Amino acid sequence: MAGARKNLLLDFVPADFVYSAVTETERATGESVRSIVLGVVLGLFMICFLAIIIEETFLAGRRRRKMEKALKGERNADNAKSRA
């Protein structure tokens, strides 16, 4: 009778859970490590994104682009003179 009861209980549990070589604790540990790694990667991405925004907004990003544009215009003018 006890054997029949055990089989009834196993019928409600998925087969991969019963016969899995990975215990529930190991599975939870793997999931927590994965979530920590994803959290760190997301955090680094956000920090880099904010650094780019701050640099472009406050640390003369516009001024640098304006200077590069002027320099490019001067080079194009010099190239046009040398071709003529």
PDB file of C-alpha atoms in Angstrom:
ATOM      1  CA  MET A   1       0.000   0.000   0.000  1.00  0.00           C
ATOM      2  CA  ALA A   2       2.827   2.406   0.787  1.00  0.00           C
ATOM      3  CA  GLY A   3       4.391   1.755  -2.625  1.00  0.00           C
ATOM      4  CA  ALA A   4       1.143   2.662  -4.377  1.00  0.00           C
ATOM      5  CA  ARG A   5       0.913   5.873  -2.388  1.00  0.00           C
ATOM      6  CA  LYS A   6       4.474   6.805  -3.382  1.00  0.00           C
ATOM      7  CA  ASN A   7       3.648   6.310  -7.066  1.00  0.00           C
ATOM      8  CA  LEU A   8       0.553   8.492  -6.715  1.00  0.00           C
ATOM      9  CA  LEU A   9       2.659  11.300  -5.296  1.00  0.00           C
ATOM     10  CA  LEU A  10       5.184  11.008  -8.115  1.00  0.00           C
ATOM     11  CA  ASP A  11       2.411  11.275 -10.694  1.00  0.00           C
ATOM     12  CA  PHE A  12       1.864  14.917  -9.688  1.00  0.00           C
ATOM     13  CA  VAL A  13       5.563  15.825  -9.956  1.00  0.00           C
ATOM     14  CA  PRO A  14       7.075  16.440 -13.413  1.00  0.00           C
ATOM     15  CA  ALA A  15       9.414  13.670 -14.542  1.00  0.00           C
ATOM     16  CA  ASP A  16      12.363  15.968 -15.205  1.00  0.00           C
ATOM     17  CA  PHE A  17      12.157  17.242 -11.619  1.00  0.00           C
ATOM     18  CA  VAL A  18      12.141  13.753 -10.128  1.00  0.00           C
ATOM     19  CA  TYR A  19      14.955  12.339 -12.258  1.00  0.00           C
ATOM     20  CA  SER A  20      17.042  15.488 -12.535  1.00  0.00           C
ATOM     21  CA  ALA A  21      20.703  15.226 -11.569  1.00  0.00           C
ATOM     22  CA  VAL A  22      20.651  18.878 -10.501  1.00  0.00           C
ATOM     23  CA  THR A  23      19.211  19.454  -7.053  1.00  0.00           C
ATOM     24  CA  GLU A  24      16.872  22.327  -6.292  1.00  0.00           C
ATOM     25  CA  THR A  25      19.604  24.111  -4.328  1.00  0.00           C
ATOM     26  CA  GLU A  26      22.067  23.873  -7.228  1.00  0.00           C
ATOM     27  CA  ARG A  27      19.406  25.132  -9.637  1.00  0.00           C
ATOM     28  CA  ALA A  28      18.616  28.111  -7.383  1.00  0.00           C
ATOM     29  CA  THR A  29      22.323  28.891  -7.030  1.00  0.00           C
ATOM     30  CA  GLY A  30      22.779  28.867 -10.814  1.00  0.00           C
ATOM     31  CA  GLU A  31      19.810  31.166 -11.275  1.00  0.00           C
ATOM     32  CA  SER A  32      21.083  33.582  -8.635  1.00  0.00           C
ATOM     33  CA  VAL A  33      24.551  33.664 -10.208  1.00  0.00           C
ATOM     34  CA  ARG A  34      22.965  34.318 -13.603  1.00  0.00           C
ATOM     35  CA  SER A  35      20.866  37.152 -12.212  1.00  0.00           C
ATOM     36  CA  ILE A  36      23.911  38.685 -10.497  1.00  0.00           C
ATOM     37  CA  VAL A  37      25.942  38.563 -13.723  1.00  0.00           C
ATOM     38  CA  LEU A  38      23.093  40.085 -15.729  1.00  0.00           C
ATOM     39  CA  GLY A  39      22.661  42.782 -13.087  1.00  0.00           C
ATOM     40  CA  VAL A  40      26.352  43.678 -13.197  1.00  0.00           C
ATOM     41  CA  VAL A  41      26.349  43.838 -17.004  1.00  0.00           C
ATOM     42  CA  LEU A  42      23.227  46.014 -17.006  1.00  0.00           C
ATOM     43  CA  GLY A  43      24.744  48.273 -14.338  1.00  0.00           C
ATOM     44  CA  LEU A  44      27.961  48.724 -16.337  1.00  0.00           C
ATOM     45  CA  PHE A  45      25.946  49.499 -19.463  1.00  0.00           C
ATOM     46  CA  MET A  46      23.949  52.164 -17.619  1.00  0.00           C
ATOM     47  CA  ILE A  47      27.105  53.713 -16.141  1.00  0.00           C
ATOM     48  CA  CYS A  48      28.749  53.911 -19.581  1.00  0.00           C
ATOM     49  CA  PHE A  49      25.583  55.339 -21.122  1.00  0.00           C
ATOM     50  CA  LEU A  50      25.364  58.034 -18.442  1.00  0.00           C
ATOM     51  CA  ALA A  51      29.066  58.839 -18.847  1.00  0.00           C
ATOM     52  CA  ILE A  52      28.572  59.398 -22.581  1.00  0.00           C
ATOM     53  CA  ILE A  53      25.557  61.641 -21.981  1.00  0.00           C
ATOM     54  CA  ILE A  54      27.383  63.671 -19.312  1.00  0.00           C
ATOM     55  CA  GLU A  55      30.489  64.041 -21.496  1.00  0.00           C
ATOM     56  CA  GLU A  56      28.502  65.158 -24.531  1.00  0.00           C
ATOM     57  CA  THR A  57      26.284  67.519 -22.554  1.00  0.00           C
ATOM     58  CA  PHE A  58      28.539  69.118 -19.983  1.00  0.00           C
ATOM     59  CA  LEU A  59      32.156  68.485 -20.922  1.00  0.00           C
ATOM     60  CA  ALA A  60      32.465  70.404 -24.197  1.00  0.00           C
ATOM     61  CA  GLY A  61      31.144  67.734 -26.534  1.00  0.00           C
ATOM     62  CA  ARG A  62      29.443  70.387 -28.669  1.00  0.00           C
ATOM     63  CA  ARG A  63      32.533  72.565 -28.732  1.00  0.00           C
ATOM     64  CA  ARG A  64      34.690  69.626 -29.842  1.00  0.00           C
ATOM     65  CA  ARG A  65      32.298  68.734 -32.670  1.00  0.00           C
ATOM     66  CA  LYS A  66      32.223  72.370 -33.795  1.00  0.00           C
ATOM     67  CA  MET A  67      36.033  72.473 -33.865  1.00  0.00           C
ATOM     68  CA  GLU A  68      36.169  69.186 -35.803  1.00  0.00           C
ATOM     69  CA  LYS A  69      33.678  70.560 -38.330  1.00  0.00           C
ATOM     70  CA  ALA A  70      35.722  73.748 -38.788  1.00  0.00           C
ATOM     71  CA  LEU A  71      38.922  71.720 -39.201  1.00  0.00           C
ATOM     72  CA  LYS A  72      37.250  69.480 -41.747  1.00  0.00           C
ATOM     73  CA  GLY A  73      36.082  72.549 -43.670  1.00  0.00           C
ATOM     74  CA  GLU A  74      39.615  73.964 -43.662  1.00  0.00           C
ATOM     75  CA  ARG A  75      41.005  70.660 -44.947  1.00  0.00           C
ATOM     76  CA  ASN A  76      38.434  70.566 -47.728  1.00  0.00           C
ATOM     77  CA  ALA A  77      39.303  74.166 -48.676  1.00  0.00           C
ATOM     78  CA  ASP A  78      43.032  73.309 -48.710  1.00  0.00           C
ATOM     79  CA  ASN A  79      42.363  70.247 -50.865  1.00  0.00           C
ATOM     80  CA  ALA A  80      40.293  72.286 -53.302  1.00  0.00           C
ATOM     81  CA  LYS A  81      43.125  74.879 -53.613  1.00  0.00           C
ATOM     82  CA  SER A  82      45.757  72.192 -54.163  1.00  0.00           C
ATOM     83  CA  ARG A  83      43.685  70.570 -56.947  1.00  0.00           C
ATOM     84  CA  ALA A  84      43.178  73.837 -58.804  1.00  0.00           C
TER      85      ALA A  84
END
